[in-house]
Short mmCIF file of C-alpha atoms in Angstrom, two decimals:
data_model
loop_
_atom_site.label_atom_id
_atom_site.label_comp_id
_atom_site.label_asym_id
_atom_site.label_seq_id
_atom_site.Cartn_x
_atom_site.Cartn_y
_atom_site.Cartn_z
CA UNK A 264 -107.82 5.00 66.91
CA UNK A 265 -110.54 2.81 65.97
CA UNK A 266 -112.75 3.81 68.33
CA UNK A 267 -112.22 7.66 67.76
CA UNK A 268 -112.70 7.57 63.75
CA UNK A 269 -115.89 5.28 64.39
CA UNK A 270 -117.17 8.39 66.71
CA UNK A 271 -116.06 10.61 64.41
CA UNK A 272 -117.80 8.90 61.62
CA UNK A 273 -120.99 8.38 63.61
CA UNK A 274 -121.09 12.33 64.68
CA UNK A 275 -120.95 13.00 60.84
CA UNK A 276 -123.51 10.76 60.13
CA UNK A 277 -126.22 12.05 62.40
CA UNK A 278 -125.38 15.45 61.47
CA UNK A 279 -125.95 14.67 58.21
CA UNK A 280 -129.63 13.02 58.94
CA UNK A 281 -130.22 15.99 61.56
CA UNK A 282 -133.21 16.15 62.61
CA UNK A 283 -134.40 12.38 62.25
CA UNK A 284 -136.84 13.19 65.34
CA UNK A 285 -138.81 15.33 67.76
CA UNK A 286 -136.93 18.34 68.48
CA UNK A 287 -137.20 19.51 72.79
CA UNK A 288 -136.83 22.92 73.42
CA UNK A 289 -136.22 24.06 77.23
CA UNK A 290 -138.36 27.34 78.11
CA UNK A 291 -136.83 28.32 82.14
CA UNK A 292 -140.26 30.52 82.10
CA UNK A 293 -143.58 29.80 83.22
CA UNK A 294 -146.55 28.96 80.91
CA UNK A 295 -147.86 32.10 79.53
CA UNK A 296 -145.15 34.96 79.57
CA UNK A 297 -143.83 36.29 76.92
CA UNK A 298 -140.70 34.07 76.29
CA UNK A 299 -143.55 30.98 76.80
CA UNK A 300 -145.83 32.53 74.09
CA UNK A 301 -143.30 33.82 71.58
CA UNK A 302 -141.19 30.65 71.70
CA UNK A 303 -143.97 28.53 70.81
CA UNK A 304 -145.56 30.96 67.87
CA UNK A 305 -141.57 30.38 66.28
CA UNK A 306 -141.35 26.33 67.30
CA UNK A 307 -144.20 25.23 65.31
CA UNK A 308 -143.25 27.15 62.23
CA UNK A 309 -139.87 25.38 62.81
CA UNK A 310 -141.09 21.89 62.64
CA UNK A 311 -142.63 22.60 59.62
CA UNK A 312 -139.21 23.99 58.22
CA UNK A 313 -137.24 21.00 59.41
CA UNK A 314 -139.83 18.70 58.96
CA UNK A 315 -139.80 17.50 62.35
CA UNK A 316 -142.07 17.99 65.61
CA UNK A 317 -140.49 20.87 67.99
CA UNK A 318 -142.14 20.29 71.55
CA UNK A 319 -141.90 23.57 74.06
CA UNK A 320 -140.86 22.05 78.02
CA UNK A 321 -141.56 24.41 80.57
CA UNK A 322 -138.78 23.78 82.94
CA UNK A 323 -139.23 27.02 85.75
CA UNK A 324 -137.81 27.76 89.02
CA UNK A 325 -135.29 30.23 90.46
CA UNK A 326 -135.42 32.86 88.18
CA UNK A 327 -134.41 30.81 85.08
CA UNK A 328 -131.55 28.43 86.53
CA UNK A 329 -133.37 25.57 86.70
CA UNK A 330 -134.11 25.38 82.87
CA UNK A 331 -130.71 26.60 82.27
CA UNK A 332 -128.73 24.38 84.30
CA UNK A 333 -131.19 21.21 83.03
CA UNK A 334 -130.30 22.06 79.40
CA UNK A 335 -126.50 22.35 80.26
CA UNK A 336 -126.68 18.89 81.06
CA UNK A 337 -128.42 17.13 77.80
CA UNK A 338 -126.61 15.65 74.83
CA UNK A 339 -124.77 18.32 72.73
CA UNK A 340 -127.08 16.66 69.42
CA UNK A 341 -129.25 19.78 68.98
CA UNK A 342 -132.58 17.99 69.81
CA UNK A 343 -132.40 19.53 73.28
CA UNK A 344 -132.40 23.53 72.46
CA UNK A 345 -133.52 26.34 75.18
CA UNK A 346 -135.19 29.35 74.13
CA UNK A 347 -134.13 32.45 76.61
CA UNK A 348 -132.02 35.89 76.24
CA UNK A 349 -131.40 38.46 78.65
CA UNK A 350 -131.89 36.15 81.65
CA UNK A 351 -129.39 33.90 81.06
CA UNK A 352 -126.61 36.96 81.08
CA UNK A 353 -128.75 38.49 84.09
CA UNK A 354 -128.73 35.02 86.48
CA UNK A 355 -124.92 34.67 85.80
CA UNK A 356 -124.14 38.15 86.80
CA UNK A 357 -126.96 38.10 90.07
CA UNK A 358 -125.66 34.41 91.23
CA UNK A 359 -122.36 33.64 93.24
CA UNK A 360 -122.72 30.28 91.91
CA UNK A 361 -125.11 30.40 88.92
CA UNK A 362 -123.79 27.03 87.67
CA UNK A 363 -123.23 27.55 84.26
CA UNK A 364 -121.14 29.85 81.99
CA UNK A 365 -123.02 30.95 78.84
CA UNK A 366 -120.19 31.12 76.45
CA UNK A 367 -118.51 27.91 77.70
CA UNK A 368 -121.68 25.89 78.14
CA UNK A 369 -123.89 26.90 75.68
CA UNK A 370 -124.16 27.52 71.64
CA UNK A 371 -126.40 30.84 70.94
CA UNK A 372 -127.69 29.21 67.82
CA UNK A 373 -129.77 32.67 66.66
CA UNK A 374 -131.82 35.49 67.96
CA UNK A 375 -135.57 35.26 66.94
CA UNK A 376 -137.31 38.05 68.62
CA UNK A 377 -137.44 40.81 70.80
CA UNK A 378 -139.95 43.20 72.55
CA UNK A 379 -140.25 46.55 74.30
CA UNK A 380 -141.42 46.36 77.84
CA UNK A 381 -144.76 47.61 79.18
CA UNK A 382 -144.88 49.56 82.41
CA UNK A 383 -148.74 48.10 83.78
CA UNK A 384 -150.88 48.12 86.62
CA UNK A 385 -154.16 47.18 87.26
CA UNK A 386 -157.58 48.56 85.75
CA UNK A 387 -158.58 50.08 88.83
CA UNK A 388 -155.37 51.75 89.52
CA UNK A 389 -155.81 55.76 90.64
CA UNK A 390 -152.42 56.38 87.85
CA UNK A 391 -153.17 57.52 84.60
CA UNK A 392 -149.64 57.85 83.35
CA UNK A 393 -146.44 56.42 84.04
CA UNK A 394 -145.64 60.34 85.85
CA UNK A 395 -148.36 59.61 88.53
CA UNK A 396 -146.37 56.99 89.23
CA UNK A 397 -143.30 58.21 89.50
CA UNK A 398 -144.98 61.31 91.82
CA UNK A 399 -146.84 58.95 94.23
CA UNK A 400 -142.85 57.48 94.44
CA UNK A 401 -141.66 60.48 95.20
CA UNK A 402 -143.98 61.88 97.84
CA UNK A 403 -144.06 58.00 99.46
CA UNK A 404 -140.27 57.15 99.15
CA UNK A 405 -139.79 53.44 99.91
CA UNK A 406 -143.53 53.14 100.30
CA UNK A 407 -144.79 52.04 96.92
CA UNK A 408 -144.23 48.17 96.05
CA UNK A 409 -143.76 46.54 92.58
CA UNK A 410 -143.91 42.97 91.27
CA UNK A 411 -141.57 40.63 89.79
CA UNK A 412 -141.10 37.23 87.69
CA UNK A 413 -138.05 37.04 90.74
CA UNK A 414 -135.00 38.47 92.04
CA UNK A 415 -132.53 38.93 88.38
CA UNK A 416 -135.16 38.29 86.37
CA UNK A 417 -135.89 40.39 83.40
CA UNK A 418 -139.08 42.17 84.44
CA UNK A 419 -136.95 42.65 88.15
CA UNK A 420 -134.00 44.58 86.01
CA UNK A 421 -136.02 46.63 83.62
CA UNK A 422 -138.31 47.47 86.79
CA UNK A 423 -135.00 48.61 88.76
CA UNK A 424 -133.18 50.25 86.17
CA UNK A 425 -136.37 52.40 84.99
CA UNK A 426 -136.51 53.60 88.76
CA UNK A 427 -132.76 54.35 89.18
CA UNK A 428 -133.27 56.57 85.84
CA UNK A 429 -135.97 58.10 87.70
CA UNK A 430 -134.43 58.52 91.25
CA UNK A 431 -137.11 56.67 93.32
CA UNK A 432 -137.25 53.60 95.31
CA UNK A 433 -139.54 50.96 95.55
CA UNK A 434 -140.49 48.14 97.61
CA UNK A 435 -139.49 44.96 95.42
CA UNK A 436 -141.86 42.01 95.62
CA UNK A 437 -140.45 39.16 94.08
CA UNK A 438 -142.94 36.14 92.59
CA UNK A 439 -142.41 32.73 91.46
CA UNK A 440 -143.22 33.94 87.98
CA UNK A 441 -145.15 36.40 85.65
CA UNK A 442 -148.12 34.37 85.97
CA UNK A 443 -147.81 34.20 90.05
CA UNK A 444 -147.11 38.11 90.21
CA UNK A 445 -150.09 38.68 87.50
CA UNK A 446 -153.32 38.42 89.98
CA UNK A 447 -151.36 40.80 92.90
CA UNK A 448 -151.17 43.48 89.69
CA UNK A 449 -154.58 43.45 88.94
CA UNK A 450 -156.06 43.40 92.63
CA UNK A 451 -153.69 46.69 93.20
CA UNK A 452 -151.67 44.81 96.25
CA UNK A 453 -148.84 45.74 94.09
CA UNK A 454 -148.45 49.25 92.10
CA UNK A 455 -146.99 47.82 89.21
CA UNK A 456 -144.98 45.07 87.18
CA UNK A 457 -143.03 45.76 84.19
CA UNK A 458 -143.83 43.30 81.44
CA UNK A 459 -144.07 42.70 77.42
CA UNK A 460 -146.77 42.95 75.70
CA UNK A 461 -147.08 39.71 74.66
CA UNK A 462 -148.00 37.95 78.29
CA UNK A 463 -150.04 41.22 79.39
CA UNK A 464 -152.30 41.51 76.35
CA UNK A 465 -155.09 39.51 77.66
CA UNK A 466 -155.45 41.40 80.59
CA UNK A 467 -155.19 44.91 78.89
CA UNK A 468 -157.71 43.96 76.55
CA UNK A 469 -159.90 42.32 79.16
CA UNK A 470 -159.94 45.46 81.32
CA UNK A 471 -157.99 44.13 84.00
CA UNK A 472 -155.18 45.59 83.23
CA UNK A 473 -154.21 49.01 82.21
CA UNK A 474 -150.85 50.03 80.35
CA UNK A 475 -149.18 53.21 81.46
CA UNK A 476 -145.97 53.38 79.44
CA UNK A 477 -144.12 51.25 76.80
CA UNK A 478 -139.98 50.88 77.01
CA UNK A 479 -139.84 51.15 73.21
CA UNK A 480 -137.83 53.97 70.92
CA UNK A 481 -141.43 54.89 69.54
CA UNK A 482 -144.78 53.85 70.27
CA UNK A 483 -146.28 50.37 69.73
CA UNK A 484 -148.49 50.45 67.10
CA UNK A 485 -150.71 47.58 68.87
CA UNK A 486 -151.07 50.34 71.82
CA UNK A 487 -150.85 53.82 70.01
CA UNK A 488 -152.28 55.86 72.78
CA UNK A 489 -149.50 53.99 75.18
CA UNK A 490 -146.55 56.82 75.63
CA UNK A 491 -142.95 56.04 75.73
CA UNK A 492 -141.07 56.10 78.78
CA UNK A 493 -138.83 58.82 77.10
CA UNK A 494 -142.14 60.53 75.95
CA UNK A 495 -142.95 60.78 80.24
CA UNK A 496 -139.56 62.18 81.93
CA UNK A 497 -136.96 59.56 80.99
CA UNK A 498 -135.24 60.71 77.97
CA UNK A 499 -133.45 57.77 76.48
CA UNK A 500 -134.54 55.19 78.26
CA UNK A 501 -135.65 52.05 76.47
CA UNK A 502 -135.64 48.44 77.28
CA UNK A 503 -135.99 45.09 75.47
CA UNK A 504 -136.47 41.37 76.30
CA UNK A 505 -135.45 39.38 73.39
CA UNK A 506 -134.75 35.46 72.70
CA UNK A 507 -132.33 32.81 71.26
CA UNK A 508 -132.03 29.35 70.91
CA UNK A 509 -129.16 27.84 72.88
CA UNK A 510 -128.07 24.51 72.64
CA UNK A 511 -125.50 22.60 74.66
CA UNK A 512 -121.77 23.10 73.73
CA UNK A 513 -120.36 20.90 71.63
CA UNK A 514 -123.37 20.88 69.20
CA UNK A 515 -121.84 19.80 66.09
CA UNK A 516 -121.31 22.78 63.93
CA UNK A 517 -123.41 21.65 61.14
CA UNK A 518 -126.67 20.90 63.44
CA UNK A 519 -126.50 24.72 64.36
CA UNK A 520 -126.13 25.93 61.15
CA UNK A 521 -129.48 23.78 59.61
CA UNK A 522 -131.29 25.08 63.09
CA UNK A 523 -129.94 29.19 62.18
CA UNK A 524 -130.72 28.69 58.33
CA UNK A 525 -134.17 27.17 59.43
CA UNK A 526 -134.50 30.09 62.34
CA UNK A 527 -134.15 32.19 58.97
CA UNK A 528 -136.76 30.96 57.01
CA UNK A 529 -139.27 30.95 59.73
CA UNK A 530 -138.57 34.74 60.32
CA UNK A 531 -138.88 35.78 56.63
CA UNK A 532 -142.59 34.30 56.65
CA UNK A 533 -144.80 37.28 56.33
CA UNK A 534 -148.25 35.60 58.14
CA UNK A 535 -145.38 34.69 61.51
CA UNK A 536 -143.94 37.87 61.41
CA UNK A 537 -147.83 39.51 61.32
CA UNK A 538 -148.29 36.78 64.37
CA UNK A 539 -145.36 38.00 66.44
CA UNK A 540 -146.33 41.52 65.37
CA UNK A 541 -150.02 41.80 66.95
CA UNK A 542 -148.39 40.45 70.16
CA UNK A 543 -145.94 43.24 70.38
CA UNK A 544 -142.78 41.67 68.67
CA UNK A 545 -140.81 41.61 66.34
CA UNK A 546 -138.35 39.66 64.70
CA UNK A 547 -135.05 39.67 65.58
CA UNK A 548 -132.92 37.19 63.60
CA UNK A 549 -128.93 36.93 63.81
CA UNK A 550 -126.79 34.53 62.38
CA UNK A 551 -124.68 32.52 64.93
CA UNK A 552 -121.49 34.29 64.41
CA UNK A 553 -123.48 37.74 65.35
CA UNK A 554 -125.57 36.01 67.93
CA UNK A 555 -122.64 35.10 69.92
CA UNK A 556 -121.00 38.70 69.31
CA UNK A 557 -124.31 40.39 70.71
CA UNK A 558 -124.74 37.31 73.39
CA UNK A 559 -120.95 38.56 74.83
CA UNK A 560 -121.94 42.35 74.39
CA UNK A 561 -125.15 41.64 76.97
CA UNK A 562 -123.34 39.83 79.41
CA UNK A 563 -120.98 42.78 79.61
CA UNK A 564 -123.84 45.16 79.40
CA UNK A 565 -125.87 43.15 82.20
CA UNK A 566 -122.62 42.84 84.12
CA UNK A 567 -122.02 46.48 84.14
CA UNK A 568 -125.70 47.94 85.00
CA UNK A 569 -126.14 45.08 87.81
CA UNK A 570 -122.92 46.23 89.28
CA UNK A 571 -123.84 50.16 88.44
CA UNK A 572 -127.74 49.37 90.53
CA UNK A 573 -126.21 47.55 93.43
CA UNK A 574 -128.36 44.80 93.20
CA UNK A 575 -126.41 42.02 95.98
CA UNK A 576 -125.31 38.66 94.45
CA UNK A 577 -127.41 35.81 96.10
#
């Protein structure tokens, strides 16, 4: 009994003093996408708020799992967080054994952002609009090839369920990553990848990439003369990535709540939300009650479209 009220006490304690140092968060992408980019814009603003340092760890490999499964694992003290979203309700609905179950093992602490998804291929591409595409599909069924982060990944899903909306079939070329798939894009040995803005600006504005559509309800006003994928023979179709910060379960209720009421503050800063802005984002903050209530609504959603596209469980 002794033992147990000393634990007790000491868990109280440290929540109290939370944070009292550096602050890890996992990111199961590789340096540069979107989820890389927009989780770092939000961490530094976050150390201000909690008056601590919040370090980004790049922790890639098979489509996410590796960072997911590594963050599992770590003390349930909310210094280890991991910033993902869609992929971590993707990889357990793709996986036969994805090691993890994301509302037993993890905490969704808060939503912080989300962004449409960019249909793009490179600068020297022959298509001018997303219909081309769809057109050179149709006349070369099985023919045409398209790039992706990895089998379940995000830009793999948005990719598939765009072409199942639009009856065609692709050849799917999986990478090791957005950044791995990137230079295949722009040299044309793939037709297309979808990705967000955020990870594809460079190259658009560089000229080595060109946009053709953007997954959004209306058009981003970074890219105005981008159409929508509704706006180009897919009525209603729209897609969007968006993140969270996890942490492990058993995260003492009162760390999450200073990390969601910080998450808040950040968000409501009108020079971050500008940042996130310009890079094709926007904020998207939800307590943790509603986090977890839209976390359990996109595993079912996920669930029911992977099943729905026929995409085989490795």
């Amino acid at each position: 009994m002794l033992v147990a009220a000393t634990c007790a006490y000491s868990n109280i304690a440290s929540s109290a003093d939370f944070p009292s140092r550096t602050i890890r968060i996992i990111v199961p992408v590789s340096a540069g996408g979107w989820g890389d980019v927009t989780t770092r814009v939000v961490a530094q603003k976050l150390g201000d708020v909690l008056g601590q340092s919040v370090l980004v760890d790049n922790r890639t490999g098979a489509g996410g799992l590796v960072g997911i499964r590594y963050t599992k694992e770590q003390p349930a003290d909310g210094y280890t967080l991991m910033s993902t979203g869609s992929t971590i309700s993707i990889q357990e609905s793709v996986n036969k054994e994805p090691g993890y179950d994301a509302l037993k093992d993890f905490t969704l602490v808060g939503t912080f952002a989300r962004s449409p998804a960019l249909v793009i291929a490179g600068a020297k591409s022959t298509y001018k609009s997303l219909g081309d595409l769809v057109a050179d599909a149709k006349a070369h069924p099985g023919q045409i090839s398209f790039g992706s982060a990895g089998i379940g990944t995000t830009t793999h899903i948005a990719a598939a369920m765009m072409l199942k909306q639009a009856n065609i079939q692709m050849q799917h070329v999986p990478y090791k990553g957005n950044g791995a798939a990137m230079p295949d894009v722009i040299a044309g040995r793939v037709s297309f990848m979808v990705d967000a803005y955020g990870s594809s600006a460079a190259g658009l504005h560089g000229g080595l990439l060109k946009a053709l559509a953007v997954t959004s309800d209306s058009r981003l006003p970074v890219l105005p003369d981008v159409p929508t994928t509704a706006q180009q023979g897919l009525p209603g179709f729209t897609y969007y990535y968006w993140l969270g910060l996890f942490a492990p379960a058993g995260t003492p209720k009162e760390v999450v709540k200073k990390i969601n009421d910080a998450l808040e503050k950040v968000l409501s800063v009108p020079a971050l939300k500008a940042k996130l802005e310009a890079q094709g984002t926007e904020p998207f903050y939800k307590t943790t009650a509603d986090s977890t209530a839209f976390l359990k609504k996109d595993l079912t959603d996920n669930q029911e479209m992977i099943r729905t596209m026929g995409v085989p469980k490795q």
